[in-house]
Amino acid sequence: MTTTYDATLGLYIAGEWLSGGGRDTQDVRNPATGAGQAALPLATAADLDAALDAAQRGFVLWRGTAPEARAAVLQKTARLLRERADRIAAIATLEQGKIQAEAKGEVAFAAALLDFHAGEAQRIYGRVLQRPMGTRSLVLHQPVGPVAAFCAWNFPIMNVVRKIAPALAAGCSIIIKPSEETAGSAVEVMRCFQDAGLPGDVAQCVFGVPDMVSRRLLASPVTRKLSFTGSVPVGKHLMKLAADTMMKTTMELGGHGPVLVFDDCDLEKTLDLLVAHKFRNAGQVCIAPTRFHVQEGIYDRFAAGFAERTKAVKMGDGMAADSQMGPMANPRRPEAMEALVEDARGAGARVLAGGTRGSEGGFFFTPTVLADVPLTARAMNEEPFGPVALLHSFASVDDAIAEANRLPFGLAAYCFTENGRRQNMLGDAIEAGMIGINSVRLSAPDSPFGGVKDSGHGSEDGPEGVAAHLVTKSVHMV
Ligand code: NAD
């Protein structure tokens, strides 16, 4: 089993890798052991100003670059990611914890996103409006300008690509601040862009004290768009900062995925799908299925089947070939799980599986199933973001829909039923940006990804993700 964290960390500004120079540093830790494994340099105010200057120059250069040349860089970056997949996936597991199969899948998805955006870069069209002979009105879509992007640690490769690819496809430059806790994966992605020939000023990657970095980047008149993936409170805070310069925003925030399981579903198949999906990335997925509302007639069988499958999930170091679920990404998560489980238990929930920290050291929390969780329990209202499944029963379809729409979140929702009329009705009635009907696959490069209500606004991926980096202009000529 490889245990070497083979990443050389640095800031990437104006085509240069920067480290040392008296900058403060932060340890990148291995979640399976808790041990520090590399020192990450943190940006100074002067570094951020240099990144802003570069992004301004990079924007002028890149918006004037032919779409097919932009596409070629994106395609070459995809090729390099695929060639380096094993190494990058090992770095991701060693700093984030997810199992190797998931880390490799993440690299493959990131490469597919780049290929898709290479195509989209060449499909940005405007319109010519019908006007009297000899006159014209045009509708143009132009790149919005330099983007400031901030993204979380849960998909340390894909989250970075999901920010950079649409910006570059649209003709924008970008400054990205990935999570400091998973810096090595982001650095490897940046090296792929660099080696693919992306001009140095077009994309900068910085790390630092998050609040200091976001305040400086968002206060600058250079920045014309904010794109954020992370928690609802931080998202709301950043939007307030962005309001001062009226910049465009894309907010991909948290969720609390309801799963409505009706008594006419294929129960065994549903359980197989849901248990595998629940514990992916130790539950640290914004579209994770979270609260399972099960129709009364099958509730007991569903709970027993869920608990039995959960107990069989093998937890261990993500680098070990037989692990099915790794540790959580940082020490905050098992602490949060412990508090939510204790609260639910106190409110009357039954622990059918797990419910404790792992005994392995590191940041492990056991795959957990809680049954009969009251709607008033904290976990039923706050995003757990961890390997905790919450079970609750319902009687009627109307009750189920009301429960799905009860919380201020609206990211992902799932429904399991063989009734076609009901499938259509649920797809219409549930307030969520993405809905899976007998399916847990909500994400694909060509499909818009994003939420409604407190889960944010604006889509990533699909043509919508590129459109979110464009501004519209009409030109009238007589
Ligand atoms: P957090 O909100 O403190 O951090 C989330 C991310 O935002 C981190 O990468 C962090 O570097 C960044 N961040 C935090 N403050 C920032 C600021 N002022 N300016 C710029 N960036 C900032 O929370 P956490 O403890 O790391 O994660 C827990 C919560 O985050 C979860 O409950 C979940 O809701 C949410 N989360 C959501 C997603 C998602 O995909 N939507 C991903 C990861 C975490």
Short mmCIF file of C-alpha atoms and ligand atoms in Angstrom, two decimals:
data_model
loop_
_atom_site.label_atom_id
_atom_site.label_comp_id
_atom_site.label_asym_id
_atom_site.label_seq_id
_atom_site.Cartn_x
_atom_site.Cartn_y
_atom_site.Cartn_z
CA MET A 1 0.00 0.00 0.00
CA THR A 2 1.49 3.41 -1.05
CA THR A 3 1.68 5.80 1.83
CA THR A 4 3.90 8.48 0.32
CA TYR A 5 2.29 11.87 -0.11
CA ASP A 6 4.09 12.86 -3.30
CA ALA A 7 2.96 16.50 -3.68
CA THR A 8 5.10 19.64 -3.91
CA LEU A 9 2.88 22.39 -2.57
CA GLY A 10 2.95 26.03 -3.64
CA LEU A 11 0.97 29.01 -4.83
CA TYR A 12 0.60 29.35 -8.61
CA ILE A 13 0.60 33.00 -9.62
CA ALA A 14 1.44 34.49 -13.03
CA GLY A 15 2.82 31.15 -14.20
CA GLU A 16 5.25 30.78 -11.26
CA TRP A 17 5.20 28.35 -8.34
CA LEU A 18 5.81 30.23 -5.11
CA SER A 19 6.70 28.93 -1.65
CA GLY A 20 9.03 29.83 1.23
CA GLY A 21 9.87 33.52 1.35
CA GLY A 22 8.86 33.77 5.01
CA ARG A 23 5.22 32.92 4.23
CA ASP A 24 3.17 31.29 6.98
CA THR A 25 2.43 27.62 6.40
CA GLN A 26 -0.32 25.16 7.27
CA ASP A 27 0.04 21.39 7.65
CA VAL A 28 -1.77 19.12 5.22
CA ARG A 29 -2.80 16.07 7.27
CA ASN A 30 -3.57 12.46 6.45
CA PRO A 31 -7.14 11.81 7.68
CA ALA A 32 -6.44 8.10 8.13
CA THR A 33 -3.80 8.82 10.78
CA GLY A 34 -4.19 12.50 11.66
CA ALA A 35 -0.47 13.01 10.96
CA GLY A 36 0.86 16.09 9.16
CA GLN A 37 2.58 15.23 5.87
CA ALA A 38 3.45 18.51 4.09
CA ALA A 39 3.61 22.25 4.77
CA LEU A 40 1.43 24.45 2.56
CA PRO A 41 2.53 28.08 2.00
CA LEU A 42 -0.20 30.64 2.64
CA ALA A 43 -0.65 33.72 0.46
CA THR A 44 0.25 37.17 1.72
CA ALA A 45 -1.69 40.27 0.75
CA ALA A 46 1.04 41.03 -1.80
CA ASP A 47 0.60 37.53 -3.32
CA LEU A 48 -3.12 38.15 -3.73
CA ASP A 49 -2.53 41.53 -5.34
CA ALA A 50 -0.08 39.87 -7.74
CA ALA A 51 -2.73 37.25 -8.53
CA LEU A 52 -5.29 39.99 -9.25
CA ASP A 53 -2.86 41.82 -11.56
CA ALA A 54 -2.13 38.59 -13.38
CA ALA A 55 -5.84 37.75 -13.70
CA GLN A 56 -6.47 41.16 -15.25
CA ARG A 57 -3.71 40.59 -17.83
CA GLY A 58 -4.83 36.99 -18.31
CA PHE A 59 -8.38 38.08 -19.08
CA VAL A 60 -7.25 40.42 -21.86
CA LEU A 61 -5.15 37.64 -23.35
CA TRP A 62 -7.66 34.80 -23.00
CA ARG A 63 -10.81 36.59 -24.22
CA GLY A 64 -8.82 37.35 -27.37
CA THR A 65 -7.80 33.71 -27.81
CA ALA A 66 -9.65 31.70 -30.46
CA PRO A 67 -12.24 29.27 -29.02
CA GLU A 68 -10.54 26.33 -30.70
CA ALA A 69 -7.25 27.26 -29.02
CA ARG A 70 -9.03 27.41 -25.64
CA ALA A 71 -10.58 24.03 -26.42
CA ALA A 72 -7.18 22.53 -27.26
CA VAL A 73 -5.80 23.50 -23.84
CA LEU A 74 -8.82 21.99 -22.07
CA GLN A 75 -8.49 18.76 -24.06
CA LYS A 76 -4.78 18.47 -23.38
CA THR A 77 -5.38 19.06 -19.67
CA ALA A 78 -7.90 16.19 -19.74
CA ARG A 79 -5.30 13.91 -21.37
CA LEU A 80 -2.67 14.80 -18.77
CA LEU A 81 -5.11 14.18 -15.92
CA ARG A 82 -5.85 10.72 -17.31
CA GLU A 83 -2.14 9.96 -17.78
CA ARG A 84 -1.40 11.02 -14.18
CA ALA A 85 -4.55 9.51 -12.67
CA ASP A 86 -2.89 7.00 -10.35
CA ARG A 87 -0.54 9.54 -8.80
CA ILE A 88 -3.18 12.26 -8.44
CA ALA A 89 -5.71 9.82 -6.98
CA ALA A 90 -3.16 8.67 -4.37
CA ILE A 91 -2.53 12.28 -3.33
CA ALA A 92 -6.29 12.88 -3.06
CA THR A 93 -6.81 9.84 -0.82
CA LEU A 94 -3.83 10.68 1.37
CA GLU A 95 -5.13 14.18 2.08
CA GLN A 96 -8.92 13.73 1.88
CA GLY A 97 -9.47 10.12 2.94
CA LYS A 98 -11.78 8.76 0.21
CA ILE A 99 -11.08 5.25 -1.07
CA GLN A 100 -8.86 4.83 -4.14
CA ALA A 101 -11.67 3.63 -6.42
CA GLU A 102 -13.57 6.85 -5.71
CA ALA A 103 -10.47 9.04 -6.14
CA LYS A 104 -9.74 7.43 -9.52
CA GLY A 105 -13.39 7.87 -10.51
CA GLU A 106 -13.08 11.52 -9.56
CA VAL A 107 -10.09 12.00 -11.86
CA ALA A 108 -12.02 10.34 -14.71
CA PHE A 109 -15.04 12.60 -14.13
CA ALA A 110 -12.82 15.70 -13.99
CA ALA A 111 -11.25 14.72 -17.32
CA ALA A 112 -14.71 14.20 -18.84
CA LEU A 113 -15.72 17.67 -17.61
CA LEU A 114 -12.72 19.18 -19.37
CA ASP A 115 -13.55 17.40 -22.63
CA PHE A 116 -17.16 18.57 -22.42
CA HIS A 117 -16.11 22.17 -21.81
CA ALA A 118 -13.67 22.01 -24.72
CA GLY A 119 -16.74 21.42 -26.88
CA GLU A 120 -18.78 24.14 -25.18
CA ALA A 121 -15.97 26.69 -25.71
CA GLN A 122 -16.73 26.36 -29.43
CA ARG A 123 -20.50 26.62 -29.08
CA ILE A 124 -21.02 30.11 -27.64
CA TYR A 125 -23.43 31.75 -30.05
CA GLY A 126 -25.22 35.07 -30.27
CA ARG A 127 -28.30 36.15 -32.30
CA VAL A 128 -29.05 38.51 -35.17
CA LEU A 129 -32.44 40.19 -34.72
CA GLN A 130 -34.78 40.87 -37.61
CA ARG A 131 -34.62 44.61 -38.46
CA PRO A 132 -35.49 46.83 -41.50
CA MET A 133 -33.36 46.09 -44.57
CA GLY A 134 -29.81 47.38 -44.18
CA THR A 135 -29.90 47.61 -40.36
CA ARG A 136 -29.01 45.08 -37.71
CA SER A 137 -29.33 44.32 -34.03
CA LEU A 138 -27.00 41.77 -32.52
CA VAL A 139 -27.13 39.89 -29.22
CA LEU A 140 -23.63 39.02 -28.02
CA HIS A 141 -22.51 36.82 -25.13
CA GLN A 142 -19.12 37.82 -23.82
CA PRO A 143 -16.92 36.56 -20.97
CA VAL A 144 -17.81 38.29 -17.70
CA GLY A 145 -14.21 38.93 -16.62
CA PRO A 146 -11.81 37.57 -14.00
CA VAL A 147 -13.44 35.02 -11.69
CA ALA A 148 -12.72 34.44 -7.99
CA ALA A 149 -13.55 30.85 -7.08
CA PHE A 150 -13.54 29.10 -3.71
CA CYS A 151 -14.20 25.42 -3.32
CA ALA A 152 -14.40 22.76 -0.65
CA TRP A 153 -12.33 19.71 0.21
CA ASN A 154 -14.87 16.94 -0.44
CA PHE A 155 -14.00 16.49 -4.15
CA PRO A 156 -10.48 17.91 -4.15
CA ILE A 157 -9.85 17.25 -7.87
CA MET A 158 -13.29 17.59 -9.43
CA ASN A 159 -14.37 20.72 -7.51
CA VAL A 160 -11.31 22.56 -8.83
CA VAL A 161 -11.91 21.47 -12.43
CA ARG A 162 -15.62 22.29 -12.14
CA LYS A 163 -14.66 25.90 -11.34
CA ILE A 164 -11.85 26.37 -13.85
CA ALA A 165 -13.20 24.56 -16.94
CA PRO A 166 -16.34 26.69 -17.55
CA ALA A 167 -14.44 29.92 -16.81
CA LEU A 168 -11.79 29.05 -19.40
CA ALA A 169 -14.36 27.82 -21.91
CA ALA A 170 -16.15 31.17 -21.67
CA GLY A 171 -12.93 33.17 -22.10
CA CYS A 172 -12.52 34.30 -18.47
CA SER A 173 -9.40 34.26 -16.35
CA ILE A 174 -9.63 32.87 -12.81
CA ILE A 175 -8.13 32.96 -9.34
CA ILE A 176 -9.08 29.83 -7.43
CA LYS A 177 -8.69 29.17 -3.72
CA PRO A 178 -9.24 25.47 -3.18
CA SER A 179 -9.38 24.07 0.33
CA GLU A 180 -6.08 24.31 2.21
CA GLU A 181 -6.81 20.85 3.64
CA THR A 182 -6.63 19.20 0.21
CA ALA A 183 -4.11 21.45 -1.50
CA GLY A 184 -2.03 18.71 -3.14
CA SER A 185 -4.83 17.57 -5.47
CA ALA A 186 -5.47 21.15 -6.59
CA VAL A 187 -1.75 21.72 -7.20
CA GLU A 188 -1.64 18.61 -9.40
CA VAL A 189 -4.62 19.87 -11.42
CA MET A 190 -2.88 23.23 -11.90
CA ARG A 191 0.27 21.45 -13.10
CA CYS A 192 -1.83 19.70 -15.75
CA PHE A 193 -3.17 23.08 -16.96
CA GLN A 194 0.36 24.51 -16.96
CA ASP A 195 1.80 21.54 -18.86
CA ALA A 196 -1.10 21.70 -21.32
CA GLY A 197 0.08 25.18 -22.33
CA LEU A 198 -2.37 27.44 -20.49
CA PRO A 199 -0.73 30.88 -20.45
CA GLY A 200 0.52 31.67 -16.92
CA ASP A 201 -1.64 34.71 -16.24
CA VAL A 202 -4.93 33.01 -17.12
CA ALA A 203 -5.36 30.80 -14.03
CA GLN A 204 -3.93 31.43 -10.56
CA CYS A 205 -4.23 29.08 -7.59
CA VAL A 206 -3.81 30.47 -4.09
CA PHE A 207 -4.14 29.17 -0.53
CA GLY A 208 -4.36 31.20 2.62
CA VAL A 209 -6.51 32.24 5.54
CA PRO A 210 -9.91 31.84 3.82
CA ASP A 211 -11.53 34.98 5.20
CA MET A 212 -8.52 37.15 4.36
CA VAL A 213 -8.28 35.75 0.83
CA SER A 214 -11.97 36.11 0.01
CA ARG A 215 -12.23 39.65 1.42
CA ARG A 216 -9.24 40.81 -0.65
CA LEU A 217 -10.29 39.13 -3.90
CA LEU A 218 -13.94 40.13 -3.65
CA ALA A 219 -13.20 43.75 -2.74
CA SER A 220 -11.11 44.21 -5.88
CA PRO A 221 -12.73 45.86 -8.91
CA VAL A 222 -10.76 43.38 -11.03
CA THR A 223 -12.97 40.48 -9.92
CA ARG A 224 -16.24 40.26 -11.90
CA LYS A 225 -17.62 36.93 -10.73
CA LEU A 226 -17.76 34.87 -7.53
CA SER A 227 -18.15 31.11 -7.76
CA PHE A 228 -18.34 29.21 -4.47
CA THR A 229 -18.82 25.60 -3.39
CA GLY A 230 -19.21 25.06 0.35
CA SER A 231 -21.51 25.59 3.30
CA VAL A 232 -24.64 27.77 3.35
CA PRO A 233 -23.39 30.19 6.07
CA VAL A 234 -20.09 30.85 4.28
CA GLY A 235 -21.96 31.18 0.97
CA LYS A 236 -24.29 33.83 2.41
CA HIS A 237 -21.32 35.69 3.88
CA LEU A 238 -19.48 35.70 0.53
CA MET A 239 -22.57 36.88 -1.35
CA LYS A 240 -22.76 39.89 0.95
CA LEU A 241 -19.13 40.72 0.13
CA ALA A 242 -19.84 40.26 -3.58
CA ALA A 243 -22.79 42.67 -3.42
CA ASP A 244 -20.48 45.64 -2.92
CA THR A 245 -19.21 45.39 -6.48
CA MET A 246 -22.43 43.85 -7.86
CA MET A 247 -20.54 40.88 -9.26
CA LYS A 248 -22.18 37.87 -10.87
CA THR A 249 -22.44 34.82 -8.57
CA THR A 250 -22.74 31.05 -8.74
CA MET A 251 -23.39 29.48 -5.34
CA GLU A 252 -23.21 25.69 -4.92
CA LEU A 253 -24.08 25.22 -1.25
CA GLY A 254 -25.14 22.48 1.11
CA GLY A 255 -28.18 20.25 1.01
CA HIS A 256 -30.11 17.74 3.12
CA GLY A 257 -31.20 15.21 0.48
CA PRO A 258 -34.65 13.74 1.19
CA VAL A 259 -35.24 10.19 -0.07
CA LEU A 260 -38.89 9.20 -0.50
CA VAL A 261 -39.30 5.44 -0.59
CA PHE A 262 -42.79 4.24 -1.55
CA ASP A 263 -44.19 0.82 -0.78
CA ASP A 264 -44.38 -0.11 -4.48
CA CYS A 265 -40.61 0.20 -5.05
CA ASP A 266 -38.25 -2.66 -5.80
CA LEU A 267 -37.07 -2.84 -2.18
CA GLU A 268 -33.92 -4.98 -2.46
CA LYS A 269 -32.63 -3.03 -5.46
CA THR A 270 -33.45 0.27 -3.76
CA LEU A 271 -31.56 -0.74 -0.61
CA ASP A 272 -28.49 -1.87 -2.58
CA LEU A 273 -28.37 1.46 -4.43
CA LEU A 274 -29.03 3.67 -1.42
CA VAL A 275 -26.58 2.08 1.01
CA ALA A 276 -23.75 2.27 -1.53
CA HIS A 277 -24.63 5.89 -2.33
CA LYS A 278 -25.07 6.96 1.30
CA PHE A 279 -21.55 5.99 2.38
CA ARG A 280 -19.73 7.24 -0.73
CA ASN A 281 -16.96 9.60 0.39
CA ALA A 282 -18.03 8.85 4.00
CA GLY A 283 -21.24 10.79 3.34
CA GLN A 284 -19.36 14.02 2.63
CA VAL A 285 -21.22 14.78 -0.58
CA CYS A 286 -23.51 17.78 -1.05
CA ILE A 287 -26.05 15.61 -2.92
CA ALA A 288 -25.81 12.73 -0.41
CA PRO A 289 -29.10 10.99 0.44
CA THR A 290 -29.63 12.08 4.04
CA ARG A 291 -33.14 11.68 5.45
CA PHE A 292 -34.90 8.54 4.34
CA HIS A 293 -38.69 8.84 4.49
CA VAL A 294 -40.17 5.40 4.03
CA GLN A 295 -43.83 4.50 3.58
CA GLU A 296 -45.26 2.80 6.67
CA GLY A 297 -45.99 -0.59 5.06
CA ILE A 298 -42.31 -1.27 4.25
CA TYR A 299 -40.60 0.82 6.94
CA ASP A 300 -39.51 -2.07 9.21
CA ARG A 301 -38.19 -4.16 6.31
CA PHE A 302 -36.39 -1.12 4.88
CA ALA A 303 -34.77 -0.34 8.27
CA ALA A 304 -33.65 -3.94 8.81
CA GLY A 305 -32.25 -4.23 5.26
CA PHE A 306 -30.48 -0.86 5.52
CA ALA A 307 -28.88 -1.76 8.86
CA GLU A 308 -27.75 -5.19 7.67
CA ARG A 309 -26.06 -3.77 4.57
CA THR A 310 -24.52 -0.90 6.53
CA LYS A 311 -22.90 -3.26 9.04
CA ALA A 312 -21.20 -5.00 6.11
CA VAL A 313 -19.54 -1.78 4.83
CA LYS A 314 -15.79 -2.18 5.41
CA MET A 315 -14.32 1.00 6.87
CA GLY A 316 -10.55 1.53 6.64
CA ASP A 317 -7.65 3.52 5.21
CA GLY A 318 -8.67 4.73 1.75
CA MET A 319 -5.39 3.38 0.33
CA ALA A 320 -6.23 -0.20 1.37
CA ALA A 321 -7.70 -2.27 -1.47
CA ASP A 322 -10.48 -3.77 0.66
CA SER A 323 -11.76 -0.50 2.20
CA GLN A 324 -15.26 0.50 1.13
CA MET A 325 -15.38 3.69 3.19
CA GLY A 326 -12.45 5.81 4.35
CA PRO A 327 -12.05 8.25 7.22
CA MET A 328 -13.76 11.63 7.28
CA ALA A 329 -11.71 14.47 5.82
CA ASN A 330 -10.89 16.48 8.92
CA PRO A 331 -11.31 16.32 12.72
CA ARG A 332 -14.35 18.65 12.63
CA ARG A 333 -16.50 16.04 10.91
CA PRO A 334 -16.38 13.09 13.42
CA GLU A 335 -16.88 15.63 16.18
CA ALA A 336 -20.01 16.95 14.41
CA MET A 337 -21.29 13.37 13.82
CA GLU A 338 -20.88 12.49 17.47
CA ALA A 339 -22.88 15.54 18.56
CA LEU A 340 -25.69 14.88 16.04
CA VAL A 341 -25.97 11.20 16.95
CA GLU A 342 -26.06 11.97 20.68
CA ASP A 343 -28.75 14.60 20.13
CA ALA A 344 -30.88 12.23 18.02
CA ARG A 345 -30.47 9.40 20.52
CA GLY A 346 -31.56 11.76 23.30
CA ALA A 347 -34.64 12.67 21.25
CA GLY A 348 -35.65 9.00 20.97
CA ALA A 349 -33.89 7.71 17.83
CA ARG A 350 -32.77 4.05 17.78
CA VAL A 351 -29.19 3.31 16.69
CA LEU A 352 -29.41 0.34 14.29
CA ALA A 353 -25.75 0.45 13.20
CA GLY A 354 -22.57 2.35 14.05
CA GLY A 355 -22.99 5.58 15.98
CA THR A 356 -19.40 5.83 17.24
CA ARG A 357 -16.00 7.08 16.19
CA GLY A 358 -13.70 4.44 14.75
CA SER A 359 -11.02 2.91 16.94
CA GLU A 360 -8.35 3.19 14.23
CA GLY A 361 -7.06 6.68 15.10
CA GLY A 362 -7.42 9.38 12.45
CA PHE A 363 -10.82 10.91 11.66
CA PHE A 364 -13.00 7.79 11.33
CA PHE A 365 -16.70 7.63 12.12
CA THR A 366 -18.55 4.33 11.69
CA PRO A 367 -21.30 3.91 9.07
CA THR A 368 -24.40 4.76 11.07
CA VAL A 369 -28.14 4.13 10.80
CA LEU A 370 -30.60 5.91 13.08
CA ALA A 371 -34.27 4.84 13.00
CA ASP A 372 -37.39 6.68 14.18
CA VAL A 373 -35.55 9.99 14.20
CA PRO A 374 -37.95 12.77 15.26
CA LEU A 375 -38.25 15.66 12.82
CA THR A 376 -37.18 17.97 15.65
CA ALA A 377 -33.77 16.29 16.08
CA ARG A 378 -30.86 18.50 14.98
CA ALA A 379 -29.72 16.00 12.35
CA MET A 380 -33.15 16.21 10.67
CA ASN A 381 -32.63 19.94 10.19
CA GLU A 382 -28.88 20.52 9.82
CA GLU A 383 -26.79 18.98 7.05
CA PRO A 384 -24.87 16.13 8.72
CA PHE A 385 -22.32 15.85 5.88
CA GLY A 386 -21.21 12.46 7.10
CA PRO A 387 -21.95 8.71 7.19
CA VAL A 388 -25.21 8.97 9.11
CA ALA A 389 -28.52 7.72 7.60
CA LEU A 390 -31.69 9.08 9.23
CA LEU A 391 -34.87 6.97 8.93
CA HIS A 392 -38.44 8.15 9.43
CA SER A 393 -41.80 6.82 8.23
CA PHE A 394 -44.65 8.53 6.36
CA ALA A 395 -48.24 7.62 5.55
CA SER A 396 -49.44 9.45 2.42
CA VAL A 397 -47.86 10.88 -0.74
CA ASP A 398 -48.83 14.37 0.39
CA ASP A 399 -47.03 13.86 3.71
CA ALA A 400 -43.93 12.72 1.86
CA ILE A 401 -43.90 15.76 -0.44
CA ALA A 402 -44.48 18.14 2.47
CA GLU A 403 -41.55 16.56 4.30
CA ALA A 404 -39.28 16.75 1.24
CA ASN A 405 -40.00 20.49 0.97
CA ARG A 406 -39.94 21.23 4.73
CA LEU A 407 -36.32 22.43 5.00
CA PRO A 408 -34.79 25.59 3.51
CA PHE A 409 -32.41 23.42 1.42
CA GLY A 410 -33.19 22.42 -2.17
CA LEU A 411 -30.25 20.62 -3.74
CA ALA A 412 -30.84 16.90 -4.36
CA ALA A 413 -33.86 14.67 -3.75
CA TYR A 414 -34.52 11.02 -4.50
CA CYS A 415 -37.76 9.07 -5.01
CA PHE A 416 -38.25 5.33 -5.32
CA THR A 417 -41.54 4.16 -6.80
CA GLU A 418 -42.64 2.05 -9.76
CA ASN A 419 -45.79 4.18 -10.28
CA GLY A 420 -45.31 6.28 -13.43
CA ARG A 421 -47.93 8.93 -12.62
CA ARG A 422 -46.39 9.40 -9.19
CA GLN A 423 -42.89 9.66 -10.67
CA ASN A 424 -44.01 12.56 -12.87
CA MET A 425 -45.82 14.28 -10.05
CA LEU A 426 -42.86 14.01 -7.66
CA GLY A 427 -40.50 15.38 -10.32
CA ASP A 428 -42.74 18.44 -10.54
CA ALA A 429 -43.60 18.94 -6.86
CA ILE A 430 -40.29 18.57 -5.06
CA GLU A 431 -38.32 21.77 -4.54
CA ALA A 432 -34.80 20.69 -5.53
CA GLY A 433 -32.29 21.45 -8.26
CA MET A 434 -31.72 17.74 -9.00
CA ILE A 435 -34.06 14.78 -8.56
CA GLY A 436 -33.28 11.09 -8.97
CA ILE A 437 -36.24 8.79 -9.67
CA ASN A 438 -35.19 5.20 -8.97
CA SER A 439 -31.69 6.51 -9.59
CA VAL A 440 -28.82 7.97 -7.61
CA ARG A 441 -26.92 9.38 -10.58
CA LEU A 442 -27.53 13.12 -10.61
CA SER A 443 -24.33 14.40 -12.13
CA ALA A 444 -22.95 14.30 -15.69
CA PRO A 445 -20.81 16.78 -17.65
CA ASP A 446 -23.73 17.80 -19.90
CA SER A 447 -26.29 18.12 -17.10
CA PRO A 448 -26.78 21.28 -15.01
CA PHE A 449 -25.73 20.78 -11.40
CA GLY A 450 -27.00 23.17 -8.71
CA GLY A 451 -29.66 23.91 -6.15
CA VAL A 452 -32.55 26.18 -5.24
CA LYS A 453 -33.55 27.94 -1.99
CA ASP A 454 -30.68 28.01 0.57
CA SER A 455 -28.74 25.48 -1.51
CA GLY A 456 -27.73 28.28 -3.84
CA HIS A 457 -28.29 29.43 -7.37
CA GLY A 458 -26.75 29.16 -10.81
CA SER A 459 -25.77 25.86 -12.38
CA GLU A 460 -22.43 24.26 -12.97
CA ASP A 461 -21.82 21.82 -15.86
CA GLY A 462 -23.92 21.66 -19.02
CA PRO A 463 -24.19 24.71 -21.28
CA GLU A 464 -25.71 26.51 -18.27
CA GLY A 465 -22.36 26.37 -16.48
CA VAL A 466 -20.62 28.23 -19.29
CA ALA A 467 -23.52 30.69 -19.67
CA ALA A 468 -23.00 31.58 -16.00
CA HIS A 469 -19.61 33.04 -17.02
CA LEU A 470 -21.01 35.22 -19.81
CA VAL A 471 -22.65 38.63 -19.91
CA THR A 472 -25.17 39.63 -22.54
CA LYS A 473 -24.88 42.72 -24.69
CA SER A 474 -27.15 43.97 -27.46
CA VAL A 475 -25.70 46.06 -30.30
CA HIS A 476 -28.06 48.08 -32.53
CA MET A 477 -26.78 49.36 -35.88
CA VAL A 478 -28.61 51.60 -38.34
P1 NAD B 1 -16.71 25.62 6.00
O1 NAD B 1 -17.96 26.23 5.53
O2 NAD B 1 -15.91 26.32 7.04
O3 NAD B 1 -15.72 25.39 4.76
C1 NAD B 1 -16.13 24.92 3.50
C2 NAD B 1 -15.14 25.45 2.45
O4 NAD B 1 -15.27 26.85 2.34
C3 NAD B 1 -13.67 25.19 2.83
O5 NAD B 1 -12.99 24.73 1.72
C4 NAD B 1 -13.13 26.55 3.26
O6 NAD B 1 -11.78 26.73 2.88
C5 NAD B 1 -14.02 27.50 2.51
N1 NAD B 1 -14.23 28.73 3.27
C6 NAD B 1 -14.59 28.83 4.58
N2 NAD B 1 -14.70 30.12 4.93
C7 NAD B 1 -14.38 30.86 3.84
C8 NAD B 1 -14.30 32.26 3.57
N3 NAD B 1 -14.59 33.17 4.50
N4 NAD B 1 -13.91 32.65 2.34
C9 NAD B 1 -13.63 31.75 1.38
N5 NAD B 1 -13.71 30.42 1.56
C10 NAD B 1 -14.08 29.97 2.78
O7 NAD B 1 -17.09 24.22 6.55
P2 NAD B 1 -16.31 22.86 6.77
O8 NAD B 1 -16.23 22.57 8.23
O9 NAD B 1 -15.05 22.78 6.00
O10 NAD B 1 -17.37 21.89 6.12
C11 NAD B 1 -18.58 21.64 6.76
C12 NAD B 1 -19.78 22.13 6.02
O11 NAD B 1 -19.47 22.60 4.73
C13 NAD B 1 -20.75 20.98 5.81
O12 NAD B 1 -21.72 20.97 6.81
C14 NAD B 1 -21.33 21.24 4.46
O13 NAD B 1 -22.55 21.91 4.57
C15 NAD B 1 -20.44 22.21 3.80
N6 NAD B 1 -19.80 21.70 2.61
C16 NAD B 1 -20.52 21.71 1.47
C17 NAD B 1 -19.94 21.24 0.31
C18 NAD B 1 -20.70 21.23 -0.99
O14 NAD B 1 -20.30 20.53 -1.88
N7 NAD B 1 -21.76 21.99 -1.14
C19 NAD B 1 -18.65 20.76 0.32
C20 NAD B 1 -17.93 20.77 1.52
C21 NAD B 1 -18.52 21.27 2.66
#
